[in-house]
Amino acid sequence: MSRTARIERVTKETKVSVELDLDGTGVGEISTGVGFYDHMLNQIAKHGGFDLRVHTVGDLEIDAHHTVEDTALALGAAFAEALGDKAGVTRYGHAQVPLDEVLASAVVDLSGRPYVVHDEPANIAPHIGGNYPTSLTRHIWESFGHSAKVTLHVSILRAGRHGAQPDAHHIVEAQFKAVARALRQACAIDPRNAGAVPSTKGAL
């Protein structure tokens, strides 16, 4: 069974197109106009093993907020559509990913109940690459989790040497890699599940 999705989201502020194949090979083709965000979404594709194509045109003349938020909403909707009734999936996934001095944790439950917990250092640099506000990282996970209808916990367990300025690039990238690995595990088909929905309720 094909586990794919195509989402088009159009507002007065953005136009977003997302194509997703959960059973891909990690190919990413990303263009949002926010270079660092493109790099992060490529982490989702590569480390999740998903084929992911994202094209967003947004009102970057104002700032990156609408572009980043609407892309995250469309990406979450693509996961929800591609997962369908979630029959046969593993459901739960977790990962700890190091990036040099940083250690990130992500835990996901394809629960059908949107809930996001996010914890990262408060004193990281306000921008990465010129037009990616680091304050949006939490909003990305909230937007994605709501639209994908998943429970998601993302935390930075270690942020570097005590008293040193955390590396914002490493802080954010480690989160995306950890979420990608957790999603890969949760979305994988469990051969022992015989196509059943992994819930005592019979639905997710």
PDB file of C-alpha atoms in Angstrom:
ATOM      1  CA  MET A   1       0.000   0.000   0.000  1.00  0.00           C
ATOM      2  CA  SER A   2       1.332   3.421  -0.941  1.00  0.00           C
ATOM      3  CA  ARG A   3       1.906   5.681   2.052  1.00  0.00           C
ATOM      4  CA  THR A   4       2.191   8.992   0.286  1.00  0.00           C
ATOM      5  CA  ALA A   5       0.642  12.432   0.501  1.00  0.00           C
ATOM      6  CA  ARG A   6       0.470  15.670  -1.424  1.00  0.00           C
ATOM      7  CA  ILE A   7      -0.628  18.807   0.417  1.00  0.00           C
ATOM      8  CA  GLU A   8      -1.285  22.259  -1.028  1.00  0.00           C
ATOM      9  CA  ARG A   9      -1.782  25.099   1.452  1.00  0.00           C
ATOM     10  CA  VAL A  10      -2.551  28.561   0.113  1.00  0.00           C
ATOM     11  CA  THR A  11      -3.207  31.697   2.154  1.00  0.00           C
ATOM     12  CA  LYS A  12      -2.805  35.424   1.542  1.00  0.00           C
ATOM     13  CA  GLU A  13       0.656  35.105   3.110  1.00  0.00           C
ATOM     14  CA  THR A  14       2.078  31.861   1.717  1.00  0.00           C
ATOM     15  CA  LYS A  15       1.749  29.156  -0.902  1.00  0.00           C
ATOM     16  CA  VAL A  16       3.050  25.771   0.242  1.00  0.00           C
ATOM     17  CA  SER A  17       3.356  22.466  -1.605  1.00  0.00           C
ATOM     18  CA  VAL A  18       4.484  19.291   0.197  1.00  0.00           C
ATOM     19  CA  GLU A  19       4.947  15.810  -1.263  1.00  0.00           C
ATOM     20  CA  LEU A  20       5.817  12.980   1.117  1.00  0.00           C
ATOM     21  CA  ASP A  21       6.583   9.280   0.766  1.00  0.00           C
ATOM     22  CA  LEU A  22       6.980   7.550   4.123  1.00  0.00           C
ATOM     23  CA  ASP A  23       8.659   4.562   2.488  1.00  0.00           C
ATOM     24  CA  GLY A  24      11.230   6.522   0.517  1.00  0.00           C
ATOM     25  CA  THR A  25      15.016   6.574   0.521  1.00  0.00           C
ATOM     26  CA  GLY A  26      15.735   9.894   2.223  1.00  0.00           C
ATOM     27  CA  VAL A  27      15.606  12.173  -0.807  1.00  0.00           C
ATOM     28  CA  GLY A  28      14.849  15.798   0.006  1.00  0.00           C
ATOM     29  CA  GLU A  29      14.078  18.633  -2.380  1.00  0.00           C
ATOM     30  CA  ILE A  30      13.407  21.686  -0.241  1.00  0.00           C
ATOM     31  CA  SER A  31      12.875  25.346  -1.150  1.00  0.00           C
ATOM     32  CA  THR A  32      11.314  27.754   1.337  1.00  0.00           C
ATOM     33  CA  GLY A  33      13.436  30.864   0.875  1.00  0.00           C
ATOM     34  CA  VAL A  34      14.814  30.410   4.396  1.00  0.00           C
ATOM     35  CA  GLY A  35      18.153  28.694   3.887  1.00  0.00           C
ATOM     36  CA  PHE A  36      18.667  27.268   7.358  1.00  0.00           C
ATOM     37  CA  TYR A  37      15.085  25.961   7.435  1.00  0.00           C
ATOM     38  CA  ASP A  38      15.707  24.217   4.103  1.00  0.00           C
ATOM     39  CA  HIS A  39      18.739  22.575   5.696  1.00  0.00           C
ATOM     40  CA  MET A  40      16.642  21.435   8.670  1.00  0.00           C
ATOM     41  CA  LEU A  41      13.830  19.984   6.549  1.00  0.00           C
ATOM     42  CA  ASN A  42      16.441  18.064   4.607  1.00  0.00           C
ATOM     43  CA  GLN A  43      17.411  16.471   7.928  1.00  0.00           C
ATOM     44  CA  ILE A  44      13.838  15.199   8.272  1.00  0.00           C
ATOM     45  CA  ALA A  45      14.071  13.572   4.846  1.00  0.00           C
ATOM     46  CA  LYS A  46      17.580  12.132   5.164  1.00  0.00           C
ATOM     47  CA  HIS A  47      17.459  10.827   8.715  1.00  0.00           C
ATOM     48  CA  GLY A  48      13.799   9.828   8.580  1.00  0.00           C
ATOM     49  CA  GLY A  49      14.259   7.864   5.369  1.00  0.00           C
ATOM     50  CA  PHE A  50      11.378   9.805   3.824  1.00  0.00           C
ATOM     51  CA  ASP A  51      11.186  11.223   0.317  1.00  0.00           C
ATOM     52  CA  LEU A  52      10.181  14.835   0.868  1.00  0.00           C
ATOM     53  CA  ARG A  53       9.581  17.679  -1.546  1.00  0.00           C
ATOM     54  CA  VAL A  54       8.692  21.096  -0.165  1.00  0.00           C
ATOM     55  CA  HIS A  55       8.196  24.312  -2.103  1.00  0.00           C
ATOM     56  CA  THR A  56       7.087  27.432  -0.257  1.00  0.00           C
ATOM     57  CA  VAL A  57       6.669  30.990  -1.457  1.00  0.00           C
ATOM     58  CA  GLY A  58       5.992  33.345   1.434  1.00  0.00           C
ATOM     59  CA  ASP A  59       6.008  36.965   2.479  1.00  0.00           C
ATOM     60  CA  LEU A  60       9.678  37.030   3.439  1.00  0.00           C
ATOM     61  CA  GLU A  61       9.708  40.771   2.838  1.00  0.00           C
ATOM     62  CA  ILE A  62       7.926  40.944   6.217  1.00  0.00           C
ATOM     63  CA  ASP A  63       9.786  38.185   8.067  1.00  0.00           C
ATOM     64  CA  ALA A  64      10.119  34.383   8.103  1.00  0.00           C
ATOM     65  CA  HIS A  65       7.312  33.639  10.553  1.00  0.00           C
ATOM     66  CA  HIS A  66       4.457  32.895   8.127  1.00  0.00           C
ATOM     67  CA  THR A  67       6.715  30.916   5.778  1.00  0.00           C
ATOM     68  CA  VAL A  68       8.129  28.731   8.546  1.00  0.00           C
ATOM     69  CA  GLU A  69       4.809  28.211  10.337  1.00  0.00           C
ATOM     70  CA  ASP A  70       2.732  27.384   7.251  1.00  0.00           C
ATOM     71  CA  THR A  71       5.364  24.980   5.959  1.00  0.00           C
ATOM     72  CA  ALA A  72       5.347  23.150   9.300  1.00  0.00           C
ATOM     73  CA  LEU A  73       1.538  22.963   9.223  1.00  0.00           C
ATOM     74  CA  ALA A  74       1.569  21.534   5.694  1.00  0.00           C
ATOM     75  CA  LEU A  75       4.304  19.049   6.605  1.00  0.00           C
ATOM     76  CA  GLY A  76       2.272  17.819   9.567  1.00  0.00           C
ATOM     77  CA  ALA A  77      -0.816  17.472   7.380  1.00  0.00           C
ATOM     78  CA  ALA A  78       1.223  15.419   4.911  1.00  0.00           C
ATOM     79  CA  PHE A  79       2.270  13.003   7.649  1.00  0.00           C
ATOM     80  CA  ALA A  80      -1.332  12.683   8.845  1.00  0.00           C
ATOM     81  CA  GLU A  81      -2.545  11.949   5.315  1.00  0.00           C
ATOM     82  CA  ALA A  82       0.251   9.503   4.468  1.00  0.00           C
ATOM     83  CA  LEU A  83      -0.241   7.554   7.707  1.00  0.00           C
ATOM     84  CA  GLY A  84      -3.950   7.085   7.007  1.00  0.00           C
ATOM     85  CA  ASP A  85      -5.595   4.901   9.661  1.00  0.00           C
ATOM     86  CA  LYS A  86      -2.089   3.939  10.964  1.00  0.00           C
ATOM     87  CA  ALA A  87      -2.785   0.236  10.602  1.00  0.00           C
ATOM     88  CA  GLY A  88       0.396  -1.769  11.059  1.00  0.00           C
ATOM     89  CA  VAL A  89       2.635   1.083  12.225  1.00  0.00           C
ATOM     90  CA  THR A  90       4.977   0.841  15.194  1.00  0.00           C
ATOM     91  CA  ARG A  91       3.287   3.962  16.656  1.00  0.00           C
ATOM     92  CA  TYR A  92       5.977   4.942  19.173  1.00  0.00           C
ATOM     93  CA  GLY A  93       9.432   6.222  18.352  1.00  0.00           C
ATOM     94  CA  HIS A  94      12.290   7.715  20.296  1.00  0.00           C
ATOM     95  CA  ALA A  95      15.819   8.882  19.567  1.00  0.00           C
ATOM     96  CA  GLN A  96      18.756  10.578  21.210  1.00  0.00           C
ATOM     97  CA  VAL A  97      21.055  12.320  18.745  1.00  0.00           C
ATOM     98  CA  PRO A  98      24.397  13.974  19.508  1.00  0.00           C
ATOM     99  CA  LEU A  99      25.821  16.829  17.495  1.00  0.00           C
ATOM    100  CA  ASP A 100      29.259  17.441  18.941  1.00  0.00           C
ATOM    101  CA  GLU A 101      28.655  19.067  22.342  1.00  0.00           C
ATOM    102  CA  VAL A 102      24.821  18.941  22.053  1.00  0.00           C
ATOM    103  CA  LEU A 103      22.574  15.982  22.871  1.00  0.00           C
ATOM    104  CA  ALA A 104      18.928  16.094  21.771  1.00  0.00           C
ATOM    105  CA  SER A 105      16.044  13.771  22.601  1.00  0.00           C
ATOM    106  CA  ALA A 106      12.794  13.251  20.687  1.00  0.00           C
ATOM    107  CA  VAL A 107       9.895  10.975  21.583  1.00  0.00           C
ATOM    108  CA  VAL A 108       6.819  10.624  19.377  1.00  0.00           C
ATOM    109  CA  ASP A 109       3.482   8.859  19.669  1.00  0.00           C
ATOM    110  CA  LEU A 110       1.238   8.711  16.596  1.00  0.00           C
ATOM    111  CA  SER A 111      -1.613   9.061  19.052  1.00  0.00           C
ATOM    112  CA  GLY A 112      -4.128  11.170  17.148  1.00  0.00           C
ATOM    113  CA  ARG A 113      -3.964  13.554  20.132  1.00  0.00           C
ATOM    114  CA  PRO A 114      -1.855  16.654  19.376  1.00  0.00           C
ATOM    115  CA  TYR A 115       0.393  17.523  22.315  1.00  0.00           C
ATOM    116  CA  VAL A 116       3.862  19.049  22.214  1.00  0.00           C
ATOM    117  CA  VAL A 117       6.454  19.529  24.954  1.00  0.00           C
ATOM    118  CA  HIS A 118       9.583  21.438  23.975  1.00  0.00           C
ATOM    119  CA  ASP A 119      12.617  22.321  26.057  1.00  0.00           C
ATOM    120  CA  GLU A 120      15.767  24.069  24.864  1.00  0.00           C
ATOM    121  CA  PRO A 121      18.208  26.600  26.373  1.00  0.00           C
ATOM    122  CA  ALA A 122      16.825  30.114  26.642  1.00  0.00           C
ATOM    123  CA  ASN A 123      20.096  31.910  25.922  1.00  0.00           C
ATOM    124  CA  ILE A 124      20.845  30.824  22.353  1.00  0.00           C
ATOM    125  CA  ALA A 125      21.513  33.313  19.561  1.00  0.00           C
ATOM    126  CA  PRO A 126      18.309  34.944  18.212  1.00  0.00           C
ATOM    127  CA  HIS A 127      19.024  34.181  14.533  1.00  0.00           C
ATOM    128  CA  ILE A 128      20.781  31.572  12.409  1.00  0.00           C
ATOM    129  CA  GLY A 129      21.827  32.277   8.845  1.00  0.00           C
ATOM    130  CA  GLY A 130      20.356  35.751   8.772  1.00  0.00           C
ATOM    131  CA  ASN A 131      16.640  35.008   8.404  1.00  0.00           C
ATOM    132  CA  TYR A 132      15.864  32.026  10.675  1.00  0.00           C
ATOM    133  CA  PRO A 133      14.662  33.263  14.111  1.00  0.00           C
ATOM    134  CA  THR A 134      15.532  30.615  16.697  1.00  0.00           C
ATOM    135  CA  SER A 135      12.361  31.559  18.608  1.00  0.00           C
ATOM    136  CA  LEU A 136      10.429  29.771  15.845  1.00  0.00           C
ATOM    137  CA  THR A 137      11.824  26.303  16.585  1.00  0.00           C
ATOM    138  CA  ARG A 138       9.294  25.681  19.349  1.00  0.00           C
ATOM    139  CA  HIS A 139       6.540  26.988  17.061  1.00  0.00           C
ATOM    140  CA  ILE A 140       7.612  24.584  14.307  1.00  0.00           C
ATOM    141  CA  TRP A 141       7.140  21.583  16.589  1.00  0.00           C
ATOM    142  CA  GLU A 142       3.834  22.943  17.902  1.00  0.00           C
ATOM    143  CA  SER A 143       2.524  23.557  14.375  1.00  0.00           C
ATOM    144  CA  PHE A 144       3.778  20.206  13.093  1.00  0.00           C
ATOM    145  CA  GLY A 145       2.467  18.253  16.075  1.00  0.00           C
ATOM    146  CA  HIS A 146      -0.979  19.860  15.878  1.00  0.00           C
ATOM    147  CA  SER A 147      -1.319  19.261  12.142  1.00  0.00           C
ATOM    148  CA  ALA A 148       0.127  15.732  12.213  1.00  0.00           C
ATOM    149  CA  LYS A 149      -2.001  14.881  15.260  1.00  0.00           C
ATOM    150  CA  VAL A 150       0.909  13.422  17.201  1.00  0.00           C
ATOM    151  CA  THR A 151       2.281  13.656  20.713  1.00  0.00           C
ATOM    152  CA  LEU A 152       5.821  15.010  20.533  1.00  0.00           C
ATOM    153  CA  HIS A 153       8.419  15.659  23.224  1.00  0.00           C
ATOM    154  CA  VAL A 154      11.624  17.395  22.115  1.00  0.00           C
ATOM    155  CA  SER A 155      14.356  18.249  24.600  1.00  0.00           C
ATOM    156  CA  ILE A 156      17.973  19.341  24.687  1.00  0.00           C
ATOM    157  CA  LEU A 157      19.662  17.125  27.261  1.00  0.00           C
ATOM    158  CA  ARG A 158      23.103  18.709  26.975  1.00  0.00           C
ATOM    159  CA  ALA A 159      23.943  22.058  25.419  1.00  0.00           C
ATOM    160  CA  GLY A 160      27.709  22.249  25.832  1.00  0.00           C
ATOM    161  CA  ARG A 161      30.174  23.313  28.472  1.00  0.00           C
ATOM    162  CA  HIS A 162      28.816  24.944  31.611  1.00  0.00           C
ATOM    163  CA  GLY A 163      28.879  28.704  31.315  1.00  0.00           C
ATOM    164  CA  ALA A 164      29.642  28.702  27.589  1.00  0.00           C
ATOM    165  CA  GLN A 165      27.341  30.241  24.978  1.00  0.00           C
ATOM    166  CA  PRO A 166      25.362  27.372  23.387  1.00  0.00           C
ATOM    167  CA  ASP A 167      25.826  26.877  19.645  1.00  0.00           C
ATOM    168  CA  ALA A 168      22.384  27.725  18.229  1.00  0.00           C
ATOM    169  CA  HIS A 169      23.022  25.854  14.981  1.00  0.00           C
ATOM    170  CA  HIS A 170      23.860  22.655  16.843  1.00  0.00           C
ATOM    171  CA  ILE A 171      20.956  23.109  19.276  1.00  0.00           C
ATOM    172  CA  VAL A 172      18.379  23.325  16.478  1.00  0.00           C
ATOM    173  CA  GLU A 173      19.908  20.818  14.069  1.00  0.00           C
ATOM    174  CA  ALA A 174      20.188  18.131  16.741  1.00  0.00           C
ATOM    175  CA  GLN A 175      16.453  18.539  17.407  1.00  0.00           C
ATOM    176  CA  PHE A 176      15.527  18.030  13.759  1.00  0.00           C
ATOM    177  CA  LYS A 177      17.735  14.964  13.473  1.00  0.00           C
ATOM    178  CA  ALA A 178      16.289  13.463  16.647  1.00  0.00           C
ATOM    179  CA  VAL A 179      12.703  14.104  15.511  1.00  0.00           C
ATOM    180  CA  ALA A 180      13.503  12.554  12.128  1.00  0.00           C
ATOM    181  CA  ARG A 181      14.853   9.370  13.730  1.00  0.00           C
ATOM    182  CA  ALA A 182      11.906   9.143  16.135  1.00  0.00           C
ATOM    183  CA  LEU A 183       9.419   9.581  13.272  1.00  0.00           C
ATOM    184  CA  ARG A 184      11.251   6.951  11.235  1.00  0.00           C
ATOM    185  CA  GLN A 185      10.799   4.452  14.048  1.00  0.00           C
ATOM    186  CA  ALA A 186       7.177   5.368  14.796  1.00  0.00           C
ATOM    187  CA  CYS A 187       6.068   5.323  11.143  1.00  0.00           C
ATOM    188  CA  ALA A 188       7.774   2.015  10.354  1.00  0.00           C
ATOM    189  CA  ILE A 189       5.568  -0.979   9.694  1.00  0.00           C
ATOM    190  CA  ASP A 190       5.721  -3.522  12.532  1.00  0.00           C
ATOM    191  CA  PRO A 191       5.758  -6.990  10.937  1.00  0.00           C
ATOM    192  CA  ARG A 192       4.395  -8.509  14.147  1.00  0.00           C
ATOM    193  CA  ASN A 193       1.329  -6.284  14.086  1.00  0.00           C
ATOM    194  CA  ALA A 194      -0.402  -8.049  11.176  1.00  0.00           C
ATOM    195  CA  GLY A 195      -1.847  -4.784   9.856  1.00  0.00           C
ATOM    196  CA  ALA A 196      -3.729  -3.970  13.046  1.00  0.00           C
ATOM    197  CA  VAL A 197      -4.044  -0.479  14.512  1.00  0.00           C
ATOM    198  CA  PRO A 198      -1.693  -0.405  17.543  1.00  0.00           C
ATOM    199  CA  SER A 199      -4.251   0.672  20.136  1.00  0.00           C
ATOM    200  CA  THR A 200      -6.566  -1.189  22.505  1.00  0.00           C
ATOM    201  CA  LYS A 201      -9.264   1.236  21.289  1.00  0.00           C
ATOM    202  CA  GLY A 202      -8.843  -0.049  17.732  1.00  0.00           C
ATOM    203  CA  ALA A 203      -8.308   3.460  16.353  1.00  0.00           C
ATOM    204  CA  LEU A 204      -5.769   6.256  16.533  1.00  0.00           C
TER     205      LEU A 204
END
